Amino acid sequence: MDLLVQNLISPVVLAFLLGMAARWCKSDLEIPDAIYQGLSIYLLFAIGLKGGVALSQTPMTQLIAPLGVTLALGIITPVSAFYILRSLGKLSKIDAAATAAHYGSVSAVTFLAAIEAAKVANIPTDGFLPALVAVLEVPGIIIGLMFAQQQRAGGLKEALHEVVAGKSIFLLIGGMVIGALCGADKIQAVAPLFIDPFKGVLCLFLLELGMVAARRISDIRSAGWRLVMVGCLLPLVHGLLGTFVGTLAGMTEGGAAVLGAMTGSASYIAAPAAVRIALPKASPGIYLTMALGITFPFNLAIGIPLLLAFAKFCGKFFG
Amino acid sequence: MDLLVQNLISPVVLAFLLGMAARWCKSDLEIPDAIYQGLSIYLLFAIGLKGGVALSQTPMTQLIAPLGVTLALGIITPVSAFYILRSLGKLSKIDAAATAAHYGSVSAVTFLAAIEAAKVANIPTDGFLPALVAVLEVPGIIIGLMFAQQQRAGGLKEALHEVVAGKSIFLLIGGMVIGALCGADKIQAVAPLFIDPFKGVLCLFLLELGMVAARRISDIRSAGWRLVMVGCLLPLVHGLLGTFVGTLAGMTEGGAAVLGAMTGSASYIAAPAAVRIALPKASPGIYLTMALGITFPFNLAIGIPLLLAFAKFCGKFFG
Amino acid sequence: MDLLVQNLISPVVLAFLLGMAARWCKSDLEIPDAIYQGLSIYLLFAIGLKGGVALSQTPMTQLIAPLGVTLALGIITPVSAFYILRSLGKLSKIDAAATAAHYGSVSAVTFLAAIEAAKVANIPTDGFLPALVAVLEVPGIIIGLMFAQQQRAGGLKEALHEVVAGKSIFLLIGGMVIGALCGADKIQAVAPLFIDPFKGVLCLFLLELGMVAARRISDIRSAGWRLVMVGCLLPLVHGLLGTFVGTLAGMTEGGAAVLGAMTGSASYIAAPAAVRIALPKASPGIYLTMALGITFPFNLAIGIPLLLAFAKFCGKFFG
Amino acid sequence: MKVVPLTKITIITENLLRDRIVALIRKHGATGYTATKVEGEGSRGVRASDWEGRNDRIETLVSAEVAEAIIEDLNDNYFEDFAVIAWLSEVNVLRGTKFIS
Amino acid sequence: MKVVPLTKITIITENLLRDRIVALIRKHGATGYTATKVEGEGSRGVRASDWEGRNDRIETLVSAEVAEAIIEDLNDNYFEDFAVIAWLSEVNVLRGTKFIS
Amino acid sequence: MKVVPLTKITIITENLLRDRIVALIRKHGATGYTATKVEGEGSRGVRASDWEGRNDRIETLVSAEVAEAIIEDLNDNYFEDFAVIAWLSEVNVLRGTKFIS
Ligand SMILES: Nc1ncnc2c1ncn2[C@@H]1O[C@H](COP(=O)(O)O)[C@@H](O)[C@H]1O
Ligand SMILES: Nc1ncnc2c1ncn2[C@@H]1O[C@H](COP(=O)(O)O)[C@@H](O)[C@H]1O
Ligand SMILES: Nc1ncnc2c1ncn2[C@@H]1O[C@H](COP(=O)(O)O)[C@@H](O)[C@H]1O
Ligand code: NA
Ligand code: NA
Ligand code: NA
C-alpha cells in the first residue's frame, strides 16, 4: 500500500494525472502534434541507446534465458488473450483477434513506468531489458493477426512491415545498435541529451498521454463492464506469469517485475497501426479503449506495484 | 546605471534584442509555431514545479502576508489602471476596461526576467514567488472586465473559464501542485530537464518574443504619444507600489523587487484571450501594443533595474 | 584506417547512417518539420554562442592570419570549382556557376562533424573556428553567382539578402555577438541547454539529414559518373588546400584540418536558397545532388579523417 | 460512382473561436468538419495573442439548408467583431448521403 | 491567360492510408498531388492511434476520366472500412495541359 | 444572407517564393490572403532545400479583374522556372463586398 502511494506520487505519474485533469476541466492545453512526435522519437531512441550500452556490457550467456522466455511469452500471451476475450469478453472472432494482438505486444510507456517504479523502490533491474521490449513487441502482433486470417483485408505482409519498419521498433532497434556499437564511453558524449533529461521528457509525454487516456476513459461506459473486467484481468494474469518465468530465467528481482509489467501491458502504438491495416473491420473502439483506457491506467496504479511485490516473493522462493 | 547595463547584457535580454533585429533586417528567421508553444508549455510547467517545491519548504505562516498583499495588489491595480487610462490616456470606457484587465494581471516573462536580474545582481529572492504569479494573474482580469459590464458581448463566466482553465494558469498551477506533492527530492529526477536548461529555453523564447514585440513596436506610432506615456507611467506607479508593500509584508529585498516588477507588468498571454472573448469590441491594437510594445520593453530596460534599487532603499528604511 | 573507423563509429555518424537506413527499409520514421527547424535553430545559435565566447578570449592579433586565409579561400574556391565543373564536369555555364556557389560556401554540418572527429582523435582545435564559418559562407556564393551574371533572372542583391539575412547566417552571427558580449561567465547560465546537450541534438539532426541524403543518393545514377567523380575531387583539392594554408596561418593541427574540411565542403542550406532565387534556370538536380548526395557523405567518411592525417603531416613540416 | 451535390462552407477564423465555431456548425446539423491550421492577413491585422497561434480553416460539407442556417448564425454572432470570413462552394461528394443528417 | 477546366479531387483520410492513397492516385495517372495535415471529426471517431497523427487532406488536379477511375478505386477499397471521405470540384487551372498525362 | 460571387485563386508554391507571391497578390489589389503549409509532388521533384520547408498554399478571394491581373503576373514571372501551380474557382463569399478593393 505504501509502495503503491510511493509509486503514484512521482513527477511522471502526476503528470499523467495532470493531463487527465486538463481534459476534465476543459482546459485548452494542447501539446502540438510535432512536439508529441518529437518526444516519442526522443524516448524510443533514448531507450534503445541505453539498452544497447547495457547489451554491450552483458555477456551473451546471461542473455539467452531471458531472451528465450520473452519470446515464449510473446507467443503464449496472444493465444491466452484471444481465448479469454472470446469466452469471458464475448467478443466476435475478429475483435478478439485484433485485441489479442494488442495484449500480445508491449506498451513502451508501461515498460518505462515499471523501470521508474523499481528505481524509486530501490530494487535493482537488468540493463538489457530494452532488448526484451524489442523481442516482445513483434510476435504477439503476428499471432494475433493470424487468428483472424480469413477476415483479413490487407495483407499480413503489409501489416508486418507496418510493425517492423514502423518508427517505434525502428528507433528502438536503431538506438540499440548504436548504443551497442559505441559502448558506454562514446555514448557519454550524448548523455546530456539522451540520458540525463530522460525522466523529464517522459513527464511531458505522459502529460499528453493523460489527455489521450482521459478521452478514452469516457468511452469505457460504452464498452461495458465485461470488457472493463477483462481489461483488468489480462494484465494481472499475464503480469504474474511474466514475473514468474522471469525469475525462473534468473533475472534480478526488479528485472522480473518489469518483464511482468511488459507482458501484462497492451501495445497502443505499434499494434493499432498494424491491426488497422490488416483487420480494418475490427472495432478500434474496443481495442484502443481496452489498451489505453483500462489496461494502461490499471498497470500504472495497481499492476506495477503488485508485480514488484510479487517479484520479491518469487525471488525468495524460486530465485 | 551600471546595474542597468549589467542587467541588459545577459543571454536572455540579448536574445530578445536579437529577435527584434531579425525583424528589422527582414531575416526569414521564424520559430515554428509548434516549437514556440512547446517552449511556453515547458516554461510555465517548470516555473510551477520550482514554485511548488519552494512552497513545500515554506511554512504557511510566512506565506500569509505576501499572499495577502498580492491579492490586494490584484484588486487595486486594475482600478488605478482604469482611471489613469480614462483620464491621462483618454481611452473610451471599453478600451480602458480592456487595457486595465491587462495591467491588473501579470506577465510571466517579465516575472522571469526580474528573477534573473536579481540573481545576476546577487540579490536573494523568495522561493514562493511563482505562487504569487498565480494569485496575481486572475483577479485583475475579472475586475478589469467588470468595468465594461454593460458593453460585454460574451459572458463573464466564459471569459473566466478562458483564464482559469487556460493553458498558462493550468500549467502553472499544475506544475506547482506536482512540485509541492513531490518535494525537492523527487523533483531532482526531472531537474536535468526542468531546472538546469531553464534559462537556455528562456533565451529561445525571448528570441521569438523579440520578433513579436518588434512588430508591435512599429504600431506605437499609430498609438500616439499619450499611450506611450501611460504605458511607461503605469509600470512605474504599480511597480513602486508593489515593491513597497512587498517590503512591508516582510519579503526579501529581491522578492519585493520581483513582486514590484510583476505588479508593474501587463499580461499579454492570459489577459488578451479573456478580453477578446468578453469584450470583442475593445481594440487589440491598443491593449496589445501597450502591453507588449511599450510596457514589456520598458520593464526589461528600465523598470526592473529601478525596482531592484528601490527595493534596496525600501529594505533599509522599512524592511 | 583505424582513425577512419574510429571516426565512423560515433553516435553522430551512426545516426546519419540510421537515417539512411530508415529510407532504405521504407520506415515511416519522419522528423516533423517543426522539430527539424527547431533543431537547426538550436545548432546554429549554439555554434555561434560557443564561437563568440572563444572570440572574446582570443587576442585580435591571433585572429588576423586565420581570417585572412579564410577570406582568400572563400574567393579562390568558387573560381577553381567553376573551372573544374566546366572542364571535367562538362556542365553548362549556368549549372557550373550555380554549383560553384555551393562549393565556394561551407556546410555547417560538415564543420561540426570535423570538430567532433578532432575531439574524438584527441587533436586540439581553435576556439574561433565558428567565426571562420561565417567568413567563409558568404563570398563563395557571391562569386559563384557572378559567373552567371548574364543569365541571372532575380537580382544579385536579392540573392545576397537571402544569404546574409537568411536564418543560418543570422543565427550564427547573432549567437556569436551574444557569446562575445556575455563572455564565458554569463554564458555558463545557458550552458545546460546550449553547450552540454549539443552533441545529442546533432545526432537527431543527422538522423534527419541521413534521410534527406538517402533520397539524394538515389539521384546519383541520373547524375552520371562524371559528376560523382568531380563531387569527390573538389572536396579533396579544396580540403588539402585549406588544411595547408591553415597550417601556414599558424592554426593548431586540428584547427587546420577543420578549416580544410570547411573549405572542402559544399553548402546545402544557405547556397541553394540564394541560387534558386538568382539562377532559377540552374538545375537543382545537379547542385543539390552533388552537395548533399556526394560531397557530404564523402567528407564524413573519407575527407575528414584524411585531412586530420594531412594536418598532422603539415604540422610537422610547415607548422 | 454516384456523387451528391452538397455545399461546402469554408470558414477562416482566428484561433480563439475555433471550438465555438465547431460547436456552432454541429448545432445546426453538420455531421462533421475538417480543420487546418493556417496563417493569413486581412483587413484586421490583430489576433487575440500570438500565443493563441494562427488562424484556423474549418470546412464542412452540408446540405443547402444547413448551410443557410450556419451562415446566418455566423453572421449574427461573429462577423462584426472577430476576424472571421467564410465562403460557400458547390462540390460533388462521394457517398454524399451520409452527410445529410 | 488560357486556363483549362479540370477536376479537383479532395480526399480526407486518416493518416495511416496517406501513402497508399497517394500511390493509388498516381497509379491512375495523376501527375501530382498536394497534401496537408488536418484534423477533423466525422461519424467514425477513432483513428488507428494518436501517435499516427491526425488526418491528411490530399488534393489532385486531374482530367475527368482520371477522376472517375480514382473515385471508383477509392470506393471499392477504402470507403467501407476506413475514415475516408472525398469530393470533386470543377476548377480552372493555369497551364492546365501539364496535368493531363 | 447575401453572398457575393468572387474568384478564389489557389496557388501552390515552393516555400522560397512565399513572401514574393504574397507581395505580388497584394500589389494587384487583393485585400488579404490565407496561407497553409503543404507538401506535394509534381513534375519537378526538387525544392531549393529541405531546410526551406515544404510548399505553401496561398489562397486569396478577389474580383475577376484582380484575378486576371494576378495570374498574368504569375505566369510571366514564376511559372517557367519555379515549382508553382495555380487554379481558379468560383465561390460565394459572405460579406463579400469587403474583398473588392
Ligand atoms: N481576400 C482574402 N482572401 C483570402 N483570405 C482572406 C482574405 N481576407 C482575409 N482573409 C483571411 O481571413 C482572416 C481574417 O480576415 P480579416 O477579418 O479581414 O482580418 C485573415 O487573417 C485571412 O486569413
Ligand atoms: N461533413 C463533413 N465535412 C467536412 N469534413 C468531414 C465531414 N465528415 C467527415 N469529415 C472528415 O472526414 C474524416 C473522416 O470522417 P468519418 O469517416 O465520417 O469519421 C473526419 O475526421 C473529418 O476530417
Ligand atoms: N496534379 C497536381 N495536383 C495537385 N497538386 C499538384 C499537382 N501537380 C503539382 N502539384 C503541386 O504543385 C507543386 C509543384 O509542382 P511541380 O511544379 O509540377 O513540381 C507540387 O509540389 C505539388 O504540391
Ligand atoms: Na503484453
Ligand atoms: Na500587473
Ligand atoms: Na567550400
mmCIF file with all atom_site columns, N, CA, C and O in Angstrom, chain A residues 126-143:
data_model
loop_
_atom_site.group_PDB
_atom_site.id
_atom_site.type_symbol
_atom_site.label_atom_id
_atom_site.label_alt_id
_atom_site.label_comp_id
_atom_site.label_asym_id
_atom_site.label_entity_id
_atom_site.label_seq_id
_atom_site.pdbx_PDB_ins_code
_atom_site.Cartn_x
_atom_site.Cartn_y
_atom_site.Cartn_z
_atom_site.occupancy
_atom_site.B_iso_or_equiv
_atom_site.pdbx_formal_charge
_atom_site.auth_seq_id
_atom_site.auth_comp_id
_atom_site.auth_asym_id
_atom_site.auth_atom_id
_atom_site.pdbx_PDB_model_num
ATOM 1  N N  . ASP A 1 126 ? 17.643 -5.251  -14.617 1.00 0.00 ? 126 ASP A N  1
ATOM 2  C CA . ASP A 1 126 ? 18.676 -5.672  -15.571 1.00 0.00 ? 126 ASP A CA 1
ATOM 3  C C  . ASP A 1 126 ? 18.815 -4.642  -16.684 1.00 0.00 ? 126 ASP A C  1
ATOM 4  O O  . ASP A 1 126 ? 17.815 -4.131  -17.194 1.00 0.00 ? 126 ASP A O  1
ATOM 5  N N  . GLY A 1 127 ? 20.036 -4.389  -17.073 1.00 0.00 ? 127 GLY A N  1
ATOM 6  C CA . GLY A 1 127 ? 20.281 -3.363  -18.085 1.00 0.00 ? 127 GLY A CA 1
ATOM 7  C C  . GLY A 1 127 ? 19.772 -3.748  -19.462 1.00 0.00 ? 127 GLY A C  1
ATOM 8  O O  . GLY A 1 127 ? 19.499 -2.883  -20.290 1.00 0.00 ? 127 GLY A O  1
ATOM 9  N N  . PHE A 1 128 ? 19.640 -5.052  -19.705 1.00 0.00 ? 128 PHE A N  1
ATOM 10 C CA . PHE A 1 128 ? 19.300 -5.475  -21.075 1.00 0.00 ? 128 PHE A CA 1
ATOM 11 C C  . PHE A 1 128 ? 17.798 -5.466  -21.333 1.00 0.00 ? 128 PHE A C  1
ATOM 12 O O  . PHE A 1 128 ? 17.351 -5.899  -22.401 1.00 0.00 ? 128 PHE A O  1
ATOM 13 N N  . LEU A 1 129 ? 16.998 -4.979  -20.390 1.00 0.00 ? 129 LEU A N  1
ATOM 14 C CA . LEU A 1 129 ? 15.546 -5.022  -20.554 1.00 0.00 ? 129 LEU A CA 1
ATOM 15 C C  . LEU A 1 129 ? 15.042 -4.392  -21.859 1.00 0.00 ? 129 LEU A C  1
ATOM 16 O O  . LEU A 1 129 ? 14.130 -4.942  -22.494 1.00 0.00 ? 129 LEU A O  1
ATOM 17 N N  . PRO A 1 130 ? 15.602 -3.268  -22.304 1.00 0.00 ? 130 PRO A N  1
ATOM 18 C CA . PRO A 1 130 ? 15.087 -2.705  -23.569 1.00 0.00 ? 130 PRO A CA 1
ATOM 19 C C  . PRO A 1 130 ? 15.172 -3.690  -24.731 1.00 0.00 ? 130 PRO A C  1
ATOM 20 O O  . PRO A 1 130 ? 14.337 -3.660  -25.638 1.00 0.00 ? 130 PRO A O  1
ATOM 21 N N  . ALA A 1 131 ? 16.174 -4.545  -24.707 1.00 0.00 ? 131 ALA A N  1
ATOM 22 C CA . ALA A 1 131 ? 16.270 -5.552  -25.773 1.00 0.00 ? 131 ALA A CA 1
ATOM 23 C C  . ALA A 1 131 ? 15.060 -6.483  -25.731 1.00 0.00 ? 131 ALA A C  1
ATOM 24 O O  . ALA A 1 131 ? 14.545 -6.914  -26.761 1.00 0.00 ? 131 ALA A O  1
ATOM 25 N N  . LEU A 1 132 ? 14.585 -6.772  -24.524 1.00 0.00 ? 132 LEU A N  1
ATOM 26 C CA . LEU A 1 132 ? 13.424 -7.642  -24.394 1.00 0.00 ? 132 LEU A CA 1
ATOM 27 C C  . LEU A 1 132 ? 12.164 -6.957  -24.953 1.00 0.00 ? 132 LEU A C  1
ATOM 28 O O  . LEU A 1 132 ? 11.295 -7.623  -25.504 1.00 0.00 ? 132 LEU A O  1
ATOM 29 N N  . VAL A 1 133 ? 12.074 -5.643  -24.786 1.00 0.00 ? 133 VAL A N  1
ATOM 30 C CA . VAL A 1 133 ? 10.935 -4.924  -25.363 1.00 0.00 ? 133 VAL A CA 1
ATOM 31 C C  . VAL A 1 133 ? 10.855 -5.195  -26.857 1.00 0.00 ? 133 VAL A C  1
ATOM 32 O O  . VAL A 1 133 ? 9.792  -5.516  -27.398 1.00 0.00 ? 133 VAL A O  1
ATOM 33 N N  . ALA A 1 134 ? 11.994 -5.076  -27.521 1.00 0.00 ? 134 ALA A N  1
ATOM 34 C CA . ALA A 1 134 ? 12.004 -5.285  -28.964 1.00 0.00 ? 134 ALA A CA 1
ATOM 35 C C  . ALA A 1 134 ? 11.592 -6.712  -29.315 1.00 0.00 ? 134 ALA A C  1
ATOM 36 O O  . ALA A 1 134 ? 10.857 -6.951  -30.277 1.00 0.00 ? 134 ALA A O  1
ATOM 37 N N  . VAL A 1 135 ? 12.068 -7.680  -28.513 1.00 0.00 ? 135 VAL A N  1
ATOM 38 C CA . VAL A 1 135 ? 11.739 -9.084  -28.783 1.00 0.00 ? 135 VAL A CA 1
ATOM 39 C C  . VAL A 1 135 ? 10.256 -9.357  -28.545 1.00 0.00 ? 135 VAL A C  1
ATOM 40 O O  . VAL A 1 135 ? 9.624  -10.112 -29.265 1.00 0.00 ? 135 VAL A O  1
ATOM 41 N N  . LEU A 1 136 ? 9.714  -8.706  -27.530 1.00 0.00 ? 136 LEU A N  1
ATOM 42 C CA . LEU A 1 136 ? 8.328  -8.976  -27.156 1.00 0.00 ? 136 LEU A CA 1
ATOM 43 C C  . LEU A 1 136 ? 7.324  -8.288  -28.082 1.00 0.00 ? 136 LEU A C  1
ATOM 44 O O  . LEU A 1 136 ? 6.183  -8.731  -28.220 1.00 0.00 ? 136 LEU A O  1
ATOM 45 N N  . GLU A 1 137 ? 7.741  -7.223  -28.730 1.00 0.00 ? 137 GLU A N  1
ATOM 46 C CA . GLU A 1 137 ? 6.771  -6.400  -29.441 1.00 0.00 ? 137 GLU A CA 1
ATOM 47 C C  . GLU A 1 137 ? 6.177  -7.090  -30.666 1.00 0.00 ? 137 GLU A C  1
ATOM 48 O O  . GLU A 1 137 ? 4.978  -7.002  -30.915 1.00 0.00 ? 137 GLU A O  1
ATOM 49 N N  . VAL A 1 138 ? 7.000  -7.809  -31.412 1.00 0.00 ? 138 VAL A N  1
ATOM 50 C CA . VAL A 1 138 ? 6.548  -8.256  -32.728 1.00 0.00 ? 138 VAL A CA 1
ATOM 51 C C  . VAL A 1 138 ? 5.706  -9.541  -32.741 1.00 0.00 ? 138 VAL A C  1
ATOM 52 O O  . VAL A 1 138 ? 4.630  -9.558  -33.344 1.00 0.00 ? 138 VAL A O  1
ATOM 53 N N  . PRO A 1 139 ? 6.169  -10.639 -32.089 1.00 0.00 ? 139 PRO A N  1
ATOM 54 C CA . PRO A 1 139 ? 5.450  -11.906 -32.303 1.00 0.00 ? 139 PRO A CA 1
ATOM 55 C C  . PRO A 1 139 ? 3.969  -11.841 -31.923 1.00 0.00 ? 139 PRO A C  1
ATOM 56 O O  . PRO A 1 139 ? 3.124  -12.411 -32.627 1.00 0.00 ? 139 PRO A O  1
ATOM 57 N N  . GLY A 1 140 ? 3.669  -11.143 -30.825 1.00 0.00 ? 140 GLY A N  1
ATOM 58 C CA . GLY A 1 140 ? 2.287  -11.057 -30.384 1.00 0.00 ? 140 GLY A CA 1
ATOM 59 C C  . GLY A 1 140 ? 1.377  -10.516 -31.461 1.00 0.00 ? 140 GLY A C  1
ATOM 60 O O  . GLY A 1 140 ? 0.254  -11.010 -31.676 1.00 0.00 ? 140 GLY A O  1
ATOM 61 N N  . ILE A 1 141 ? 1.848  -9.510  -32.161 1.00 0.00 ? 141 ILE A N  1
ATOM 62 C CA . ILE A 1 141 ? 1.025  -8.905  -33.207 1.00 0.00 ? 141 ILE A CA 1
ATOM 63 C C  . ILE A 1 141 ? 0.785  -9.903  -34.331 1.00 0.00 ? 141 ILE A C  1
ATOM 64 O O  . ILE A 1 141 ? -0.333 -10.062 -34.831 1.00 0.00 ? 141 ILE A O  1
ATOM 65 N N  . ILE A 1 142 ? 1.848  -10.599 -34.717 1.00 0.00 ? 142 ILE A N  1
ATOM 66 C CA . ILE A 1 142 ? 1.706  -11.565 -35.815 1.00 0.00 ? 142 ILE A CA 1
ATOM 67 C C  . ILE A 1 142 ? 0.693  -12.644 -35.462 1.00 0.00 ? 142 ILE A C  1
ATOM 68 O O  . ILE A 1 142 ? -0.218 -12.947 -36.245 1.00 0.00 ? 142 ILE A O  1
ATOM 69 N N  . ILE A 1 143 ? 0.847  -13.208 -34.271 1.00 0.00 ? 143 ILE A N  1
ATOM 70 C CA . ILE A 1 143 ? -0.029 -14.311 -33.883 1.00 0.00 ? 143 ILE A CA 1
ATOM 71 C C  . ILE A 1 143 ? -1.463 -13.833 -33.742 1.00 0.00 ? 143 ILE A C  1
ATOM 72 O O  . ILE A 1 143 ? -2.404 -14.471 -34.191 1.00 0.00 ? 143 ILE A O  1
#
